[in-house]
Every structure is written in structure tokens, then in C-alpha cells.
Coordinates of C-alpha atoms in Angstrom, one line a residue:
X1 CA -0.4 0.2 -0.2
X2 CA 1.5 3.4 -1.1
X3 CA 0.4 6.6 0.4
X4 CA 0.7 9.8 -1.4
X5 CA 0.0 13.6 -2.4
X6 CA 2.8 13.4 -5.2
X7 CA 1.8 9.6 -7.3
X8 CA 0.7 9.5 -10.3
X9 CA -2.2 7.7 -11.6
X10 CA -1.2 4.7 -12.8
X11 CA 2.5 3.8 -10.0
X12 CA 1.9 0.7 -10.1
X13 CA 2.7 -1.0 -6.1
X14 CA -0.1 -0.7 -4.1
X15 CA -3.2 1.6 -2.3
X16 CA -2.7 5.1 -2.8
X17 CA -3.6 8.2 -2.2
X18 CA -2.7 10.7 -4.4
X19 CA -2.4 14.1 -6.3
X20 CA -2.8 13.5 -9.6
X21 CA -3.4 16.9 -11.8
X22 CA -5.3 18.4 -9.3
X23 CA -7.8 14.8 -8.4
X24 CA -7.2 12.2 -5.7
X25 CA -6.8 9.4 -7.4
X26 CA -6.4 5.3 -5.9
X27 CA -6.0 2.4 -7.2
X28 CA -6.4 -1.4 -6.3
X29 CA -4.5 -2.7 -3.7
X30 CA -1.9 -5.5 -4.0
X31 CA -1.9 -6.8 -0.1
X32 CA 1.0 -8.7 2.0
X33 CA -0.9 -12.4 3.1
X34 CA -3.6 -10.9 5.8
X35 CA -2.8 -11.3 9.8
X36 CA -3.6 -15.4 10.6
X37 CA -6.2 -13.8 12.9
X38 CA -8.0 -11.9 11.0
X39 CA -10.8 -12.0 9.8
X40 CA -10.9 -13.5 5.8
X41 CA -11.6 -10.6 3.7
X42 CA -10.8 -7.6 6.6
X43 CA -8.5 -5.9 5.1
X44 CA -10.0 -5.6 2.0
X45 CA -12.8 -4.3 3.3
X46 CA -10.9 -1.5 4.7
X47 CA -9.0 -1.0 1.1
X48 CA -13.1 -1.1 -0.2
X49 CA -13.7 1.6 1.9
X50 CA -10.4 3.8 0.9
X51 CA -11.9 3.3 -2.7
X52 CA -15.9 5.0 -1.6
X53 CA -13.5 7.6 0.0
X54 CA -15.0 7.1 3.3
X55 CA -12.2 7.9 5.2
X56 CA -13.3 8.3 8.3
X57 CA -15.0 5.1 8.6
X58 CA -11.2 3.7 7.6
X59 CA -9.8 5.5 10.3
X60 CA -12.2 4.4 13.0
X61 CA -12.2 0.8 11.3
X62 CA -8.5 0.6 11.4
X63 CA -8.2 1.3 14.4
X64 CA -10.4 -0.6 15.8
X65 CA -8.4 -3.7 13.4
X66 CA -4.7 -2.2 15.5
X67 CA -6.2 -2.8 18.5
X68 CA -6.1 -6.7 17.6
X69 CA -3.6 -6.5 15.7
X70 CA -1.3 -3.8 16.8
X71 CA 2.3 -5.0 15.2
X72 CA -0.1 -4.9 11.7
X73 CA 2.5 -2.9 9.8
X74 CA -0.5 -3.0 6.8
X75 CA -3.2 -2.2 9.4
X76 CA -1.2 0.7 10.2
X77 CA -0.7 2.0 6.6
X78 CA -4.1 1.6 6.4
X79 CA -4.1 4.1 9.6
X80 CA -1.8 6.1 8.2
X81 CA -3.5 6.9 4.8
X82 CA -7.1 7.2 6.2
X83 CA -4.6 10.2 8.1
X84 CA -3.3 11.4 5.8
X85 CA -5.7 12.0 3.0
X86 CA -8.2 14.3 5.8
X87 CA -5.4 16.4 6.6
X88 CA -4.9 14.6 9.6
X89 CA -1.2 13.4 11.5
X90 CA -0.3 10.6 9.5
X91 CA 2.9 10.8 10.5
X92 CA 3.6 8.3 14.4
X93 CA 0.9 5.9 11.7
X94 CA 3.0 5.1 8.5
X95 CA 6.7 6.1 10.8
X96 CA 6.0 2.9 13.2
X97 CA 4.1 1.2 9.9
X98 CA 8.0 1.8 8.4
X99 CA 9.5 0.3 11.9
X100 CA 7.4 -2.5 11.6
X101 CA 7.9 -3.7 7.5
X102 CA 11.7 -2.3 6.8
X103 CA 11.5 -4.1 3.6
X104 CA 8.6 -3.0 3.1
X105 CA 9.1 0.0 -0.3
X106 CA 5.8 1.7 0.0
X107 CA 6.9 2.1 3.6
X108 CA 9.3 4.2 3.5
X109 CA 8.1 5.9 0.5
X110 CA 4.9 6.8 1.8
X111 CA 7.3 8.4 4.8
X112 CA 8.7 9.9 2.8
X113 CA 5.5 11.8 1.4
X114 CA 4.0 12.5 4.5
X115 CA 7.7 13.7 6.4
X116 CA 7.3 16.0 2.3
X117 CA 3.5 17.7 3.7
X118 CA 4.7 18.7 7.1
X119 CA 7.8 20.3 5.3
X120 CA 10.9 17.8 6.1
X121 CA 12.9 17.4 3.3
X122 CA 15.4 16.1 4.0
X123 CA 14.0 13.5 6.0
X124 CA 12.0 12.7 2.6
X125 CA 15.3 12.5 0.9
X126 CA 16.7 9.8 3.0
X127 CA 13.0 7.6 3.0
X128 CA 12.5 8.1 -1.2
X129 CA 16.3 6.7 -0.8
X130 CA 15.9 4.0 1.1
X131 CA 13.0 2.5 -0.8
X132 CA 15.6 3.1 -3.5
X133 CA 17.6 0.6 -1.9
X134 CA 15.0 -1.6 -2.1
X135 CA 13.6 -1.2 -5.3
X136 CA 15.8 0.6 -7.6
X137 CA 12.6 0.9 -10.6
X138 CA 10.5 2.7 -8.4
X139 CA 9.1 5.3 -10.7
X140 CA 7.3 6.6 -8.5
X141 CA 9.6 6.9 -5.6
X142 CA 12.0 9.2 -8.6
X143 CA 9.8 10.9 -8.9
X144 CA 8.8 12.3 -5.5
X145 CA 12.1 12.3 -4.2
X146 CA 13.0 15.0 -7.3
X147 CA 9.9 16.5 -5.3
X148 CA 12.0 17.0 -2.2
X149 CA 15.0 17.8 -4.1
X150 CA 13.9 20.8 -5.5
X151 CA 12.1 21.5 -2.4
X152 CA 15.3 22.2 -1.3
X153 CA 17.3 24.2 -3.7
X154 CA 19.3 20.9 -5.3
X155 CA 17.2 21.2 -8.5
X156 CA 20.4 19.2 -10.8
X157 CA 19.4 16.6 -8.8
X158 CA 15.9 16.8 -9.2
X159 CA 16.5 16.9 -12.3
X160 CA 18.1 13.5 -12.7
X161 CA 15.4 12.1 -10.8
X162 CA 12.5 13.2 -12.7
X163 CA 15.3 11.5 -15.4
X164 CA 15.5 8.2 -14.2
X165 CA 11.5 8.1 -13.4
X166 CA 11.0 9.3 -17.1
X167 CA 12.9 5.8 -18.1
X168 CA 11.1 3.2 -16.5
X169 CA 7.7 4.4 -17.4
X170 CA 8.0 6.6 -20.3
X171 CA 4.1 8.0 -19.7
X172 CA 4.8 9.7 -16.5
X173 CA 2.6 12.8 -16.9
X174 CA 3.8 13.6 -13.7
X175 CA 7.2 13.7 -14.4
X176 CA 7.4 15.1 -17.4
X177 CA 5.6 18.2 -16.0
X178 CA 7.5 18.5 -12.3
X179 CA 10.7 17.6 -15.2
X180 CA 9.2 21.3 -16.4
X181 CA 9.3 22.6 -13.2
X182 CA 12.8 21.7 -12.5
X183 CA 14.0 23.3 -16.0
X184 CA 12.1 26.6 -15.2
X185 CA 13.9 26.7 -12.1
X186 CA 16.9 26.0 -13.7
X187 CA 16.1 29.1 -16.2
X188 CA 15.8 26.6 -18.9
X189 CA 12.4 27.9 -20.3
X190 CA 13.0 26.1 -23.4
X191 CA 13.6 23.0 -21.7
X192 CA 10.7 22.9 -19.5
X193 CA 8.4 24.3 -22.8
X194 CA 9.0 20.9 -23.8
X195 CA 8.9 19.0 -20.7
X196 CA 5.7 20.6 -20.3
X197 CA 4.5 20.1 -24.1
X198 CA 5.0 16.0 -23.0
X199 CA 3.1 15.9 -20.3
X200 CA 0.0 17.4 -21.9
X201 CA 1.4 14.7 -25.1
X202 CA 0.1 12.5 -22.3
X203 CA -2.8 14.1 -20.2
X204 CA -4.0 16.7 -22.0
X205 CA -6.1 17.5 -19.0
X206 CA -3.6 17.6 -16.3
X207 CA -3.9 20.7 -13.8
X208 CA -0.3 20.8 -13.1
X209 CA 1.1 21.0 -16.4
X210 CA -1.2 22.9 -18.5
X211 CA -1.4 25.9 -15.6
X212 CA 2.8 25.3 -15.4
X213 CA 2.7 25.6 -19.0
X214 CA 0.5 28.9 -18.5
X215 CA 2.5 30.1 -16.4
X216 CA 5.8 29.9 -18.1
X217 CA 4.8 31.7 -21.0
X218 CA 5.0 34.4 -18.8
X219 CA 8.5 34.5 -18.3
X220 CA 9.6 34.5 -22.1
X221 CA 10.8 37.6 -23.9
X222 CA 9.3 37.1 -27.0
X223 CA 5.6 35.6 -26.0
X224 CA 2.9 38.0 -26.8
X225 CA -0.6 38.8 -26.4
X226 CA -2.0 37.0 -28.4
X227 CA 0.5 33.6 -27.4
X228 CA -1.6 34.5 -24.1
X229 CA -4.7 34.5 -25.4
X230 CA -4.2 31.4 -27.7
X231 CA -2.6 29.6 -25.6
X232 CA -5.4 29.9 -22.2
X233 CA -8.1 29.7 -25.1
X234 CA -6.7 26.4 -25.7
X235 CA -5.9 25.7 -21.6
X236 CA -9.8 25.5 -21.3
X237 CA -10.5 23.3 -24.9
X238 CA -8.1 21.2 -22.8
X239 CA -10.3 21.4 -19.7
X240 CA -13.8 21.0 -21.5
X241 CA -14.0 16.8 -20.7
X242 CA -16.9 17.0 -17.4
X243 CA -16.9 20.7 -17.2
X244 CA -19.6 21.7 -20.2
X245 CA -22.7 20.0 -19.0
X246 CA -22.0 21.7 -15.9
X247 CA -25.4 24.3 -15.4
X248 CA -25.8 26.8 -13.4
X249 CA -27.0 26.2 -10.8
X250 CA -30.4 28.7 -8.8
X251 CA -29.4 31.2 -6.2
X252 CA -31.1 32.7 -3.6
X253 CA -34.0 35.9 -4.7
X254 CA -31.1 39.0 -4.5
X255 CA -31.0 41.2 -1.7
X256 CA -28.6 44.2 -3.2
X257 CA -28.0 45.9 0.3
X258 CA -28.0 43.1 2.5
X259 CA -24.9 42.0 4.4
X260 CA -22.6 40.7 2.0
X261 CA -20.8 37.0 2.5
X262 CA -16.6 37.1 0.5
X263 CA -14.9 34.0 0.1
X264 CA -11.5 34.0 -0.7
X265 CA -10.4 30.3 -1.9
X266 CA -6.3 30.3 -1.8
X267 CA -3.4 28.1 -0.9
X268 CA -1.7 29.8 -0.4
X269 CA -2.8 31.7 3.7
X270 CA 0.7 31.2 5.2
X271 CA 3.8 33.0 4.9
X272 CA 4.0 33.7 1.4
X273 CA 3.8 37.0 -0.9
X274 CA 0.6 36.2 -1.7
X275 CA -0.7 35.9 1.9
X276 CA 0.6 39.4 3.4
X277 CA -0.8 41.5 0.5
X278 CA -4.2 39.4 1.5
X279 CA -3.2 40.1 5.4
X280 CA -4.4 44.3 4.9
X281 CA -7.2 43.5 4.0
X282 CA -8.4 40.9 5.8
X283 CA -7.6 42.8 8.9
X284 CA -10.0 46.2 7.6
X285 CA -12.7 44.5 6.3
X286 CA -15.4 46.6 7.2
X287 CA -17.2 43.3 9.0
X288 CA -20.6 45.2 9.6
X289 CA -20.8 44.8 6.2
X290 CA -19.0 42.4 5.2
X291 CA -18.9 38.1 6.5
X292 CA -15.7 37.0 5.5
X293 CA -15.1 32.7 4.7
X294 CA -11.6 31.4 4.2
X295 CA -11.5 27.7 2.0
X296 CA -7.5 27.3 2.2
X297 CA -5.8 24.7 0.6
X298 CA -2.5 24.7 2.6
X299 CA -0.8 21.6 2.9
X300 CA 1.8 23.1 5.4
X301 CA 0.2 25.9 7.4
X302 CA 1.9 28.0 9.7
X303 CA 1.8 30.8 11.6
X304 CA 0.9 33.1 9.4
X305 CA -2.2 30.6 8.6
X306 CA -3.3 31.2 12.0
X307 CA -3.7 34.9 12.5
X308 CA -6.1 33.8 8.6
X309 CA -8.0 31.4 10.2
X310 CA -8.4 34.1 13.4
X311 CA -9.1 37.0 11.3
X312 CA -11.9 34.8 9.0
X313 CA -15.5 34.5 10.0
X314 CA -15.1 30.6 8.4
X315 CA -12.7 29.2 8.0
X316 CA -13.0 25.7 5.8
X317 CA -10.4 23.8 4.6
X318 CA -10.0 22.3 1.2
X319 CA -7.9 19.7 0.9
X320 CA -7.9 16.7 -1.2
X321 CA -10.9 17.4 -2.1
X322 CA -12.6 17.6 -5.2
X323 CA -13.4 21.1 -7.4
X324 CA -16.5 20.0 -7.6
X325 CA -17.1 19.1 -3.6
X326 CA -15.0 22.7 -2.6
X327 CA -18.1 24.0 -5.7
X328 CA -20.4 22.5 -3.3
X329 CA -19.4 23.2 -0.2
X330 CA -18.8 26.9 -1.2
X331 CA -23.0 27.3 -2.2
X332 CA -24.0 25.6 0.8
X333 CA -22.2 29.6 2.6
X334 CA -23.9 31.5 1.2
X335 CA -21.1 33.2 -0.4
X336 CA -22.5 35.8 -2.6
X337 CA -18.5 37.2 -4.0
X338 CA -16.2 34.9 -5.1
X339 CA -11.9 35.9 -4.6
X340 CA -10.0 33.0 -6.7
X341 CA -6.4 33.9 -5.5
X342 CA -3.6 33.9 -8.5
X343 CA -5.4 30.8 -9.8
X344 CA -2.9 29.4 -11.8
X345 CA 0.0 29.8 -9.1
X346 CA 1.2 27.2 -6.3
X347 CA -1.7 24.9 -5.6
X348 CA -4.8 27.1 -6.3
X349 CA -8.1 25.8 -7.5
X350 CA -8.8 28.1 -10.1
X351 CA -11.4 25.1 -11.5
X352 CA -13.5 24.8 -9.2
X353 CA -15.1 28.5 -11.1
X354 CA -16.3 26.7 -13.3
X355 CA -18.2 24.9 -11.0
X356 CA -20.5 27.8 -10.1
X357 CA -19.2 27.9 -6.4
X358 CA -21.1 31.4 -6.3
X359 CA -23.4 34.0 -8.3
X360 CA -20.2 36.9 -8.5
X361 CA -17.0 35.2 -9.2
X362 CA -13.4 37.1 -9.5
X363 CA -9.7 36.4 -10.0
X364 CA -6.9 38.6 -7.9
X365 CA -3.3 38.6 -8.5
X366 CA -3.6 36.4 -11.2
X367 CA -1.7 38.1 -13.4
X368 CA -3.2 36.9 -16.8
X369 CA -6.9 35.9 -17.6
X370 CA -8.1 32.9 -16.4
X371 CA -9.2 32.3 -19.3
X372 CA -12.6 30.1 -18.2
X373 CA -15.8 32.3 -19.0
X374 CA -17.1 31.8 -15.6
X375 CA -14.5 34.2 -13.4
X376 CA -16.4 37.4 -14.0
X377 CA -14.1 39.9 -13.1
X378 CA -10.1 40.5 -12.8
X379 CA -9.0 42.8 -10.5
X380 CA -6.4 45.2 -11.5
X381 CA -5.2 49.4 -11.8
X382 CA -4.6 51.3 -14.6
X383 CA -0.8 51.3 -13.9
X384 CA -0.7 47.4 -14.7
X385 CA -4.1 47.3 -17.5
X386 CA -4.1 50.6 -18.8
X387 CA -7.5 51.8 -20.9
X388 CA -5.8 51.0 -23.9
X389 CA -4.0 47.4 -23.1
X390 CA -3.7 45.3 -26.4
X391 CA -4.2 42.2 -23.6
X392 CA -7.1 40.3 -23.7
X393 CA -9.3 38.5 -20.8
X394 CA -12.5 36.7 -20.9
X395 CA -13.2 38.4 -17.2
X396 CA -14.6 41.7 -17.3
X397 CA -11.7 44.4 -15.8
X398 CA -12.6 46.2 -12.6
X399 CA -9.7 49.1 -12.0
X400 CA -8.5 49.8 -8.3
X401 CA -7.3 53.0 -7.9
X402 CA -4.0 50.7 -7.1
X403 CA -3.4 46.7 -6.8
X404 CA -0.1 46.3 -5.2
X405 CA -0.6 46.2 -1.2
X406 CA 1.1 45.5 1.3
X407 CA 2.6 46.1 5.7
X408 CA 5.2 48.1 5.9
X409 CA 8.4 46.1 7.0
X410 CA 9.0 45.7 11.1
X411 CA 11.5 44.5 12.1
X412 CA 13.8 44.7 9.7
X413 CA 17.5 47.3 9.3
X414 CA 17.2 50.2 8.5
X415 CA 18.8 51.7 5.5
X416 CA 23.0 52.0 5.3
X417 CA 24.5 54.9 3.6
X418 CA 24.9 54.4 -0.1
X419 CA 27.6 51.5 -0.7
X420 CA 28.8 53.4 -3.5
X421 CA 30.6 56.0 -0.3
X422 CA 33.3 53.0 0.6
X423 CA 33.3 50.6 -2.0
X424 CA 34.0 54.0 -4.8
X425 CA 32.0 51.4 -6.8
X426 CA 28.0 50.7 -8.1
X427 CA 26.6 47.8 -6.7
X428 CA 23.8 46.4 -9.2
X429 CA 21.7 43.7 -7.7
X430 CA 19.0 41.7 -8.5
X431 CA 18.0 39.2 -6.2
X432 CA 14.2 37.9 -8.2
X433 CA 14.0 34.4 -9.7
X434 CA 16.3 32.8 -11.9
X435 CA 13.5 32.0 -14.1
X436 CA 12.6 35.4 -15.0
X437 CA 16.9 36.0 -15.9
X438 CA 16.2 34.9 -19.3
X439 CA 19.1 35.6 -21.9
X440 CA 18.1 38.9 -22.7
X441 CA 18.0 39.6 -19.5
X442 CA 21.2 39.1 -19.1
X443 CA 22.2 40.9 -22.1
X444 CA 20.7 43.7 -20.9
X445 CA 22.9 43.9 -18.2
X446 CA 25.8 43.3 -19.5
X447 CA 25.3 46.5 -21.7
X448 CA 24.4 48.5 -18.4
X449 CA 27.5 47.1 -17.1
X450 CA 29.4 47.6 -19.8
X451 CA 28.0 51.4 -19.7
X452 CA 29.3 51.6 -16.1
X453 CA 32.6 51.0 -15.4
X454 CA 34.5 49.0 -12.9
X455 CA 30.5 48.4 -12.2
X456 CA 28.8 44.7 -10.3
X457 CA 25.8 42.6 -9.8
X458 CA 24.4 40.3 -6.8
X459 CA 22.6 37.8 -7.6
X460 CA 20.5 36.3 -5.4
X461 CA 17.4 33.7 -4.6
X462 CA 17.7 31.3 -1.6
X463 CA 20.5 28.3 -2.1
X464 CA 19.6 28.4 -6.0
X465 CA 23.3 29.3 -6.3
X466 CA 24.6 26.5 -4.9
X467 CA 23.3 24.5 -8.4
X468 CA 26.3 24.9 -9.6
X469 CA 25.0 24.2 -13.5
X470 CA 23.2 26.9 -13.4
X471 CA 26.2 29.0 -11.6
X472 CA 27.7 27.5 -14.6
X473 CA 25.0 28.2 -17.0
X474 CA 24.6 32.3 -15.7
X475 CA 28.5 32.8 -15.3
X476 CA 28.6 31.6 -19.6
X477 CA 25.2 34.1 -20.4
X478 CA 27.5 36.9 -19.3
X479 CA 31.1 36.2 -20.2
X480 CA 29.6 36.1 -24.1
X481 CA 28.6 39.5 -23.7
X482 CA 31.6 40.6 -22.6
X483 CA 31.1 40.7 -18.6
X484 CA 33.7 38.4 -17.3
X485 CA 33.1 36.7 -13.6
X486 CA 34.7 38.7 -11.8
X487 CA 32.4 41.5 -11.9
X488 CA 29.4 38.9 -10.7
X489 CA 28.5 37.7 -6.8
X490 CA 25.7 35.0 -7.4
X491 CA 24.9 34.5 -3.7
X492 CA 23.5 31.1 -2.3
X493 CA 22.4 31.5 1.4
X494 CA 18.8 30.1 3.2
X495 CA 18.9 32.9 5.4
X496 CA 16.3 34.7 7.2
X497 CA 13.8 37.8 6.6
X498 CA 16.3 39.5 8.4
X499 CA 19.7 38.7 6.9
X500 CA 17.9 37.9 3.1
X501 CA 16.6 42.5 3.3
X502 CA 20.5 43.0 5.9
X503 CA 21.8 42.4 2.2
X504 CA 20.2 45.1 0.1
X505 CA 23.7 47.4 2.2
X506 CA 25.6 45.8 -0.3
X507 CA 23.3 47.1 -3.3
X508 CA 22.8 50.7 -4.5
X509 CA 20.4 50.0 -7.0
X510 CA 18.4 46.9 -8.1
X511 CA 18.0 46.5 -12.3
X512 CA 14.4 44.3 -12.5
X513 CA 13.3 41.5 -15.1
X514 CA 11.3 41.9 -18.1
X515 CA 8.6 40.5 -19.3
X516 CA 7.8 38.8 -15.8
X517 CA 9.0 41.7 -13.4
X518 CA 9.5 41.9 -9.8
X519 CA 6.5 42.4 -7.1
X520 CA 7.4 41.1 -3.4
X521 CA 11.0 42.2 -4.6
X522 CA 10.3 45.0 -5.6
X523 CA 8.4 45.9 -2.6
X524 CA 11.5 45.4 -0.2
X525 CA 14.6 46.9 -2.6
X526 CA 12.7 50.1 -2.4
X527 CA 11.5 49.7 1.8
X528 CA 15.7 48.9 1.5
X529 CA 16.3 52.8 -0.2
X530 CA 17.5 50.8 -3.1
X531 CA 15.7 52.2 -6.7
X532 CA 14.6 49.6 -9.3
X533 CA 14.9 50.1 -12.9
X534 CA 12.0 48.8 -14.9
X535 CA 11.5 48.1 -18.5
X536 CA 7.4 49.0 -18.7
X537 CA 6.0 45.9 -21.0
X538 CA 2.4 45.7 -23.3
X539 CA 0.8 42.6 -20.3
X540 CA 0.5 43.5 -16.7
X541 CA 2.6 40.4 -16.2
X542 CA 5.6 42.8 -17.4
X543 CA 3.9 46.2 -15.3
X544 CA 4.1 45.0 -11.8
X545 CA 6.9 46.6 -10.7
X546 CA 6.1 49.5 -13.3
X547 CA 3.0 50.5 -11.7
X548 CA 3.8 50.6 -7.9
X549 CA 6.6 53.5 -9.4
X550 CA 3.9 55.0 -10.4
X551 CA 2.1 55.2 -7.5
X552 CA 5.0 56.8 -5.6
X553 CA 6.0 59.0 -8.5
X554 CA 9.2 57.6 -9.9
X555 CA 8.1 57.6 -13.8
X556 CA 11.8 58.1 -14.2
X557 CA 12.9 55.1 -12.9
X558 CA 10.6 53.3 -15.7
X559 CA 11.7 52.7 -19.1
X560 CA 9.7 51.9 -21.6
X561 CA 13.1 50.4 -24.1
X562 CA 16.4 48.3 -23.8
X563 CA 18.5 52.4 -24.7
X564 CA 16.3 53.9 -22.3
X565 CA 16.7 51.3 -19.5
X566 CA 20.6 51.6 -19.9
X567 CA 20.1 55.5 -19.8
X568 CA 17.6 55.6 -16.6
X569 CA 20.6 53.3 -14.8
X570 CA 24.1 55.1 -16.4
X571 CA 22.3 58.2 -15.4
X572 CA 22.1 57.3 -11.4
X573 CA 25.5 55.3 -11.6
X574 CA 27.3 58.9 -12.1
X575 CA 25.0 61.3 -10.4
X576 CA 26.0 60.4 -6.9
X577 CA 24.8 62.4 -4.6
X578 CA 21.1 62.1 -6.8
X579 CA 21.6 58.1 -6.0
X580 CA 22.1 58.7 -1.9
X581 CA 18.3 61.2 -1.9
X582 CA 16.8 59.1 -3.2
X583 CA 18.3 56.1 -1.1
X584 CA 17.2 58.0 2.1
X585 CA 13.7 59.2 1.0
X586 CA 13.3 56.0 -0.4
X587 CA 11.9 54.0 2.6
X588 CA 9.3 57.4 4.1
X589 CA 7.8 57.6 0.1
X590 CA 7.0 53.9 0.2
X591 CA 5.7 54.3 3.8
X592 CA 2.9 57.4 3.2
X593 CA 2.2 55.6 -0.8
X594 CA -0.3 54.3 -1.7
X595 CA 2.0 51.0 -1.7
X596 CA 0.8 51.0 2.3
X597 CA -2.6 51.9 2.5
X598 CA -4.0 48.8 3.7
X599 CA -7.0 50.2 5.3
X600 CA -7.6 52.2 2.1
X601 CA -7.0 49.8 -0.2
X602 CA -9.5 47.3 1.5
X603 CA -12.1 49.1 1.8
X604 CA -11.8 50.4 -2.8
X605 CA -12.8 46.1 -2.9
X606 CA -15.1 46.4 -0.3
X607 CA -16.9 49.2 -2.6
X608 CA -15.9 47.0 -6.1
X609 CA -18.0 44.0 -4.5
X610 CA -20.3 46.0 -3.5
X611 CA -20.7 47.6 -6.8
X612 CA -19.8 43.8 -8.2
X613 CA -22.9 42.0 -6.0
X614 CA -25.5 45.6 -7.4
X615 CA -24.9 44.5 -10.9
X616 CA -25.3 41.2 -10.2
X617 CA -29.1 42.2 -8.6
X618 CA -30.1 43.6 -11.4
X619 CA -29.1 41.7 -13.8
X620 CA -31.2 39.0 -11.7
X621 CA -34.4 41.5 -11.5
X622 CA -34.5 41.4 -15.5

């Protein structure tokens, strides 16, 4: 019996629970002989409960079985499966199963999956390696090992694990999809897209591969608004199976003046950029006029998750339940306006929307169209989506006065003196994900470095530059454009938040990526007194930093072409007095700007929800 949230649909050995392209799936069990005193078929009956998704009953009956057979490794695995799929603590049961059955491959694989769910990735790696020592051709364990290695930044090893899984099982769609994720993390965008296409050729309706493919397109410099529109239309066509016949349900009669019940759906109610952007809104909603329900697909809750639970009028976990079941839960709660957060990213759930979970359905923090006609609105602002935008959306755009909001950063280092005054050379920097640092970005940054003699560039993203292949890739790319390795500092460190922000003390000017620009990274740089130079693009994802700088009245840092980008960087580097003045005043400027207007943004969003609801009511009346 194999317990996994990360398994593919056809893995070959035992009972499984897993995330399969966004759904839970199970397959037949290959069972050891029952304990001599167990009733005939007793284990098979319990496995049938799993297949019937009667998990609570499976849990209680497994506990009864273990009272009679406490040394049954299979019994502990059954209990672990029941607990795990319900989001309960399955670790002790699965640890005991592995101890009782040290030669049981699935027991070690199961334990690795639970450790991974708990964020104990090093332990998960060890468990998967024990499973593979017992069964070297276990494709699922290679796959799961790849996921754990990715989580701790060992992307080269993860790629090798996924490739080994594919050697064993060439039609392994999920392995292709996750191989693409690792390749994207290494900045190998063309390879990543090829892997996603391979996954979709095998399994066209795989949610994870579809969303990863749509996300990867946002990183490519040559992606046009037409390409994005066509890709989202193709996504909807691929996912139409099972969705095309869904009939919009009847909702209760509409009262335009009622107290509105707002629902937010997200996997990011945790210490995450989206979570940090949503916290200010939760804290300032007018509870006399709005009730707030949160639907969390949060597999590793943290202290911020606890804050969200306490701030909400209702908290519902949707971990492990289908989109259809989640939509039914939302309808039962009587949600009036449902907000889908960052739909294409992480474990978010955009395909709840076609099940008509609420009368009004809204996309928020997704930097492109969802492509779903059942999604009524997309929240934006005029910096992200100007009135003359060429970008296409299936949703109606609703423009807030400003989009981005972030709580002021507290307990962080003070803004220090301009580093160039002491070093006597200018240091540029970027703490963006290397997925955003494509070859055209490297070419432009190289032009900047050549235009500013003796300047240096610091790059950091978590511990990613620990990977030798990614270090070598960037050294080679920059050298192609005339920048030698001694002008680059590729930092690899698992810093605390305070340590990470302290690194801005060594940076004079931040260089933004394109077409996928910074958001949280841009905000943090500005808060630490470091001006950010950005290249404004023609779709939302290419305008995040630009929209923020507009609200700070720092349009002078926004370039409209590559030549202007270089000119802005060169001009700042040559005017240290101007750069020093910017640095000294940036934090106060940000704190007093719309970027930190938490209460104001919450009220703007409430007015948006009220307007959407009134429009819905008017349409129902006619």
C-alpha cells in the first residue's frame, strides 16, 4: 500500500492516495497476507472504504483492527492513509509502519511523502532513498525524490531523479510536468516548455501541467498578448472534459443591500507573497457589512495560517477534496462573491469556478486572464492594465485606484549609507527568481555593466546558486556579452527574512527582470532604500514594478525600451548625490504611498464587491 499526494495515476504497487493533476486518485492494492487471526477479507474491506472515499469510517475501523493486531504494518499503513487524506497527522502511524516493515518499499515511500507534506524535506529525501535502495526501478519514488530535492534547491539532482523516473515509465505525465518545473527553476525555459508539452501530449487535461505551461509563457520575452490569449483558449479546450455539461445552479433571490458574504480561495494563506498582500485586506474588512470566509488548500500551515483562521468569520480546509466538492461547500456557505487568488500559481484552484460556486466570481493576484468564461471579473489597476491595453481577457476588468498593497516591514535593518561611497564602485543587484533572468535580461544587464565601468552585479535567490549548473550557465551567459566572472557575485544562502533584507545594504541600484517583473522583490528593495529600474511591457506581468513606481511618482525609473533602461542605470550610477538622496527618502516615500494604504485598499475592494453584487442583482431583476 502506497500513500502519496504526489503520485501519478498509474504507479504499479499498492493502494495510494495522491494528487493527480489536481485530483485525488486511488488504485487497486497488492496486499501481503493478512495477519493469521484477521477475519478473511478484512483488509480488503478497509481498502474498499478508501476507494469509496469513506475516510472517517476507514480511520475508525483501522483503529479497531490495530487494537487486535497492533503489530500489523499493513494496518498502520491503512490508518496512515485514512489520516493523511483527511489532512490529519499521519506521521506517527506511517513511522510505525516503516519500523514494523523495514523491507516494505511502500512504507518508506509513504513516510517520505508525509515528511514532505510537513516540510521535513531532508527526512523525506532519506526515506525515498531507502525505498529506492530496496527497489531501484520504483518510478514513483524517483519522482517523489525529485519533488523533495526541488524543495531544498537541489535542482540538478531533481532533474536527474525525474529523468530516471521517465526512463522507467516513459508515459509519466506528472514526471514530465515536474521536470519542467525544475528546468524553469534553473532558467532553462525552452526545455521547461518542451517538458510541459510532453506532459500534455500524454495527459491533455492534467491541471498541473496546464497551469505550469501557462505560467512559463509569462517568463518568455517573445510571448505576445496574442500568444497568451491563444494559450488560455487552448487550456480551456483541454480542460473542457467533465466541465462542459455543468449547469449554472439557481441562487437565492438577490438583495442588493444585504450584508455580503465574501469567500477567498487560496493555497497561500501562509507566509507567502500573496498571503502577505491579503493580510492587510483581511484585517481591515468592515465586519458590519461583510462576512469573510476563507477556503484554504494549505498543506503546510504556519503561524500566518493561524492568523488567517482567527481573522475569518469562517475557515474551511479544501485540502484533498475535488473542485466539485469544494464548489458545493462554498454554495452551502451562501457565498455571494467568491475571490480566487493567484489562480495559476502554487496549489490554487481556478477550476472551482466552472462549477458555479457563487453568483459572482472574481480573479485576484493572477497576472493574466484565467481563460474561464465563468470568471466574471479580474481585479487590476490602470498601471497594470491601462485603458488602451492590447492584452485580452475573458473577464471584465475592474480597476482599483491602486492594486499592490503590502504591510510596512517592521523589525528590519535600517537603510544604510550608499555602498558606492565606501566601495568606490556601483553595485547593481537582483534578488529575483532566476526563472525571470532569461538570456535577453542577461544581455541587457551586461549592457548596463559595460556602460558603468568597474560596476558589479549581485544575484541571489534563496540557495539556488548552490547548483553548479546554474552558476556555470550565468557565468557563461554574461561572458558571452563581455562580462567576466569577477564582476558577478552569485550568492547562495538560506537566509532568514532579516538576513535577506540586510543584503540590500550592499546594493546601490536594483535591476528588474522582464517580461516577468518583480512585485514583492521590488517592494522590499524600495523599502530598503534601493531604487529599482524596470522595463515596462505590454501585459500585466510585465508591468508589476512599473505600476508600483507610478504610485511612488518615480516614473523616472521606468524605461520604455532597452536603450532607455541602460541610460537610466548609467545616469543614476554617475550621479551619486541623486542616488544618495533617493536612498535616504525611499522608505518614507513608500510608507506614505498607496502601496502601504492597507485600510484604504480594503475599502476600495469592498466598494468593488458591492458594485459587482449590485450589478448581479440588477441583472437578475431583468
